[in-house]
Short mmCIF file of C-alpha atoms in Angstrom, two decimals:
data_model
loop_
_atom_site.label_atom_id
_atom_site.label_comp_id
_atom_site.label_asym_id
_atom_site.label_seq_id
_atom_site.Cartn_x
_atom_site.Cartn_y
_atom_site.Cartn_z
CA MET A 1 79.62 111.77 165.22
CA THR A 2 79.84 107.99 165.68
CA THR A 3 81.72 105.99 162.95
CA TYR A 4 82.33 102.24 162.57
CA ASN A 5 86.04 101.40 162.38
CA PRO A 6 86.81 98.62 159.97
CA HIS A 7 89.81 97.64 161.69
CA TYR A 8 87.90 96.22 164.49
CA THR A 9 85.87 93.07 164.54
CA GLY A 10 82.53 92.12 166.44
CA THR A 11 80.66 94.99 168.08
CA ASN A 12 83.46 97.48 168.64
CA TRP A 13 82.48 100.95 167.91
CA GLN A 14 84.93 104.07 167.88
CA ILE A 15 84.02 107.62 168.59
CA ALA A 16 85.75 109.93 166.23
CA GLN A 17 85.68 113.34 164.96
CA VAL A 18 84.96 113.57 161.29
CA GLU A 19 85.17 116.73 159.44
CA LEU A 20 82.19 117.72 157.64
CA ASP A 21 82.06 119.39 154.12
CA PRO A 22 81.00 123.08 154.73
CA GLU A 23 78.53 123.24 151.81
CA THR A 24 76.94 119.79 151.73
CA ARG A 25 77.53 118.96 155.45
CA ALA A 26 78.50 115.48 154.13
CA PRO A 27 81.52 113.51 155.88
CA ALA A 28 84.69 114.60 154.16
CA THR A 29 86.07 111.27 154.84
CA THR A 30 84.69 107.82 153.94
CA VAL A 31 82.97 105.80 156.89
CA MET A 32 81.63 102.41 156.75
CA ALA A 33 78.08 102.30 155.72
CA PRO A 34 75.63 99.46 156.18
CA LYS A 35 75.14 97.13 153.00
CA GLU A 36 71.60 96.74 153.89
CA LEU A 37 68.85 98.46 155.97
CA ASP A 38 65.63 96.85 157.01
CA GLY A 39 63.64 99.17 159.52
CA PRO A 40 65.56 99.48 162.63
CA THR A 41 68.09 96.88 161.45
CA ALA A 42 71.36 97.41 159.71
CA PHE A 43 73.55 94.92 158.20
CA TRP A 44 77.30 95.87 157.93
CA PRO A 45 80.06 94.61 155.64
CA ASP A 46 82.06 92.92 158.15
CA GLY A 47 79.04 90.49 159.20
CA THR A 48 77.77 92.53 162.22
CA THR A 49 74.31 93.43 162.75
CA SER A 50 72.96 96.50 164.66
CA TYR A 51 69.39 97.27 165.84
CA ILE A 52 68.03 100.52 166.96
CA LEU A 53 65.68 100.54 169.94
CA HIS A 54 63.29 103.77 170.20
CA PHE A 55 62.14 104.56 173.66
CA LYS A 56 60.72 107.56 175.50
CA GLY A 57 61.90 106.74 178.97
CA GLY A 58 64.76 108.26 180.75
CA GLN A 59 68.01 106.86 182.24
CA VAL A 60 66.14 105.35 185.10
CA THR A 61 64.09 103.08 183.18
CA SER A 62 64.09 102.32 179.55
CA TRP A 63 67.75 103.38 178.94
CA THR A 64 68.75 101.12 181.77
CA VAL A 65 67.30 97.82 180.46
CA ALA A 66 68.60 98.71 177.03
CA ASP A 67 71.98 99.35 178.43
CA GLU A 68 71.86 95.77 180.36
CA THR A 69 70.50 94.13 177.15
CA ASP A 70 73.50 95.12 175.28
CA THR A 71 75.69 93.60 178.00
CA ALA A 72 73.55 90.36 177.71
CA LEU A 73 73.89 90.29 174.05
CA ARG A 74 77.60 90.58 174.09
CA ALA A 75 77.93 87.97 176.44
CA LEU A 76 75.64 85.79 174.19
CA GLU A 77 78.12 86.25 171.22
CA ASP A 78 81.13 85.68 173.39
CA LEU A 79 79.70 82.47 174.74
CA ARG A 80 78.74 81.15 171.21
CA TRP A 81 82.06 82.34 169.63
CA GLY A 82 84.20 80.81 172.26
CA GLY A 83 87.62 82.37 173.47
CA GLU A 84 88.66 83.27 176.97
CA ILE A 85 86.55 86.10 178.65
CA ALA A 86 88.54 88.45 181.07
CA PRO A 87 87.42 87.92 184.90
CA ASP A 88 86.40 91.58 184.87
CA VAL A 89 84.33 91.35 181.76
CA LEU A 90 82.81 88.28 183.07
CA ARG A 91 81.67 89.79 186.41
CA LYS A 92 80.15 92.65 184.32
CA TYR A 93 78.24 90.22 182.15
CA LEU A 94 77.02 88.19 185.47
CA PHE A 95 75.92 91.51 187.20
CA ASP A 96 74.18 92.93 184.18
CA VAL A 97 72.48 89.83 183.26
CA ARG A 98 71.07 89.34 186.87
CA GLN A 99 69.78 92.68 187.00
CA LEU A 100 68.08 92.64 183.68
CA GLU A 101 66.38 89.30 184.77
CA THR A 102 65.06 90.84 188.11
CA ARG A 103 63.88 93.91 185.96
CA ILE A 104 62.14 91.78 183.39
CA THR A 105 60.46 89.87 186.29
CA ALA A 106 59.18 92.94 187.63
CA LEU A 107 57.82 94.07 184.07
CA LYS A 108 56.28 90.56 183.69
CA GLU A 109 54.36 90.64 186.78
CA GLU A 110 53.38 94.22 186.43
CA LEU A 111 51.77 92.90 183.09
CA VAL A 112 49.97 90.06 185.09
CA LEU A 113 48.55 92.74 187.38
CA LEU A 114 47.34 95.04 184.65
CA ALA A 115 45.74 91.96 182.87
CA ARG A 116 43.85 91.09 186.12
CA GLU A 117 42.62 94.72 186.73
CA PRO A 118 39.27 95.63 185.35
CA GLY A 119 39.16 97.15 181.80
CA PRO A 120 36.90 99.29 179.89
CA ASN A 121 34.17 96.90 180.23
CA GLY A 122 34.66 96.67 184.10
CA ARG A 123 35.89 92.88 184.07
CA PRO A 124 39.64 91.74 184.17
CA ARG A 125 41.36 92.37 180.77
CA LEU A 126 42.50 88.72 180.61
CA SER A 127 41.76 85.41 182.22
CA TYR A 128 43.91 83.61 184.30
CA ARG A 129 44.01 80.93 181.56
CA ASP A 130 44.72 83.49 179.04
CA ILE A 131 47.71 84.86 180.93
CA GLY A 132 49.17 81.36 181.74
CA ALA A 133 48.88 80.61 178.07
CA GLU A 134 51.13 83.33 177.06
CA LEU A 135 53.48 82.80 180.24
CA GLY A 136 53.74 78.99 179.65
CA GLN A 137 52.40 78.16 183.07
CA HIS A 138 49.28 76.64 184.51
CA HIS A 139 46.44 78.92 185.23
CA SER A 140 46.47 77.96 188.85
CA THR A 141 50.36 78.93 189.25
CA VAL A 142 49.34 82.35 187.84
CA ALA A 143 46.47 82.67 190.07
CA GLU A 144 48.60 81.75 193.14
CA ARG A 145 51.38 84.30 192.28
CA HIS A 146 48.94 87.00 191.57
CA GLN A 147 47.48 86.46 195.06
CA ARG A 148 50.94 86.51 196.52
CA ILE A 149 51.54 89.87 194.89
CA LEU A 150 48.23 91.26 196.13
CA ASP A 151 49.20 90.14 199.84
CA GLY A 152 52.43 92.38 199.37
CA ASP A 153 54.98 89.79 197.85
CA THR A 154 55.88 92.35 194.77
CA ALA A 155 58.60 91.95 192.68
CA ARG A 156 62.06 93.39 193.74
CA TRP A 157 62.11 96.17 191.05
CA ARG A 158 58.52 96.96 191.17
CA GLY A 159 59.32 100.25 192.71
CA TRP A 160 61.88 101.16 189.86
CA LEU A 161 59.51 100.11 187.37
CA THR A 162 56.60 102.21 188.37
CA GLN A 163 58.33 105.24 189.76
CA HIS A 164 56.97 108.58 188.65
CA THR A 165 53.78 106.95 187.21
CA GLU A 166 50.14 106.77 188.41
CA ARG A 167 50.75 102.96 188.99
CA ALA A 168 53.38 103.72 191.88
CA ALA A 169 50.49 104.48 194.35
CA MET A 170 48.73 101.21 193.45
CA TYR A 171 49.04 98.00 195.60
CA ASP A 172 51.43 100.19 198.04
CA ASN A 173 49.42 98.75 201.20
CA GLY A 174 49.63 95.03 201.59
CA GLY A 175 49.32 94.95 197.75
CA GLU A 176 45.83 96.34 197.72
CA LEU A 177 44.29 98.70 195.05
CA PRO A 178 43.59 102.11 196.23
CA ARG A 179 40.02 102.19 197.68
CA THR A 180 37.93 104.60 199.85
CA PRO A 181 38.60 103.98 203.72
CA GLN A 182 36.00 101.52 205.24
CA PRO A 183 35.35 100.83 208.82
CA GLU A 184 37.20 97.94 210.15
CA ARG A 185 35.61 94.50 210.10
CA GLU A 186 35.44 91.93 212.72
CA HIS A 187 36.13 89.12 210.18
CA GLU A 188 38.67 89.88 207.42
CA THR A 189 40.97 87.05 206.18
CA HIS A 190 44.19 86.97 204.07
CA VAL A 191 46.56 84.22 202.76
CA TYR A 192 49.79 83.92 204.48
CA ASP A 193 52.78 81.73 204.61
CA SER A 194 52.70 79.03 207.29
CA GLN A 195 55.14 79.50 209.99
CA GLU A 196 54.84 75.97 211.34
CA GLU A 197 54.93 74.23 207.84
CA PRO A 198 57.43 75.85 205.32
CA GLY A 199 56.20 76.06 201.95
CA LYS A 200 52.61 75.92 202.83
CA VAL A 201 50.06 78.68 203.11
CA LEU A 202 46.92 79.24 205.12
CA ALA A 203 44.13 81.77 205.47
CA LEU A 204 44.06 83.73 208.72
CA CYS A 205 41.39 86.20 209.89
CA ARG A 206 41.33 89.09 212.04
CA CYS A 207 39.31 87.43 214.68
CA GLY A 208 41.93 84.75 215.21
CA TRP A 209 40.55 82.04 213.12
CA SER A 210 42.93 79.98 210.92
CA GLY A 211 42.14 77.78 208.08
CA PRO A 212 44.33 74.46 207.44
CA ALA A 213 47.79 74.74 205.85
CA GLY A 214 48.05 73.70 202.34
CA THR A 215 50.01 74.52 199.06
CA ASN A 216 47.17 76.18 197.01
CA THR A 217 46.88 79.93 197.60
CA VAL A 218 43.47 79.98 195.75
CA ILE A 219 41.97 77.38 197.87
CA ALA A 220 43.23 79.03 201.08
CA ALA A 221 41.65 82.37 199.88
CA ARG A 222 38.27 80.53 199.28
CA GLN A 223 38.43 78.99 202.59
CA GLY A 224 38.96 82.30 203.99
CA LYS A 225 35.92 83.80 202.25
CA ALA A 226 33.88 80.98 203.28
CA HIS A 227 34.91 81.88 206.85
CA GLU A 228 33.93 85.48 206.43
CA ASP A 229 30.35 84.62 204.94
CA GLY A 230 29.96 81.78 207.45
CA PRO A 231 26.92 81.80 209.75
CA ASN A 232 29.11 82.65 212.72
CA ALA A 233 31.12 85.44 211.14
#
């Protein structure tokens, strides 16, 4: 069983063999017990706090995030309490925090995708304004990033996040949702990064038409749609 060693400080835990009473199956030796329990939170006599995470995922997803989050918390405590951090520990902190950051980005963007997918009523679950309010971003910024994801610019860890789920098959062909095959159209536009003007985007059509370069993905998409619906299309 796992016991807390009172001779250690901070969040150091020790794995120890504790003999159990053959009749009551209680530990034959005294181990440190939390002084207070509040749901998944335990407060220990030495001033430390532990929090139990509950998840059904395996080591590939949920467990990995929990492990990297544990590293991030230890890094946070070391930074707040001061003192020297050994180079190998510092490298571990930097690596796990970077990994956690990219996984959280994938999770956030997958939630944005879900929010914009049709819900039970056939309409997007949340508006761009609702999403932007929760993310602390302008709704146009959310819309632009959503369009870039649809165009294939998915988060680095999206495949890791959605593996072995129904969502893994979604947005796998340039970001498009699964749909029945349709005859190829003469005029079909998408928004791409400008090759001539870095940082700008423009709509391009299969027929060779090109819209003006700009910084707003939504406007570029509307220009492309107007071209598709135009009298000469």
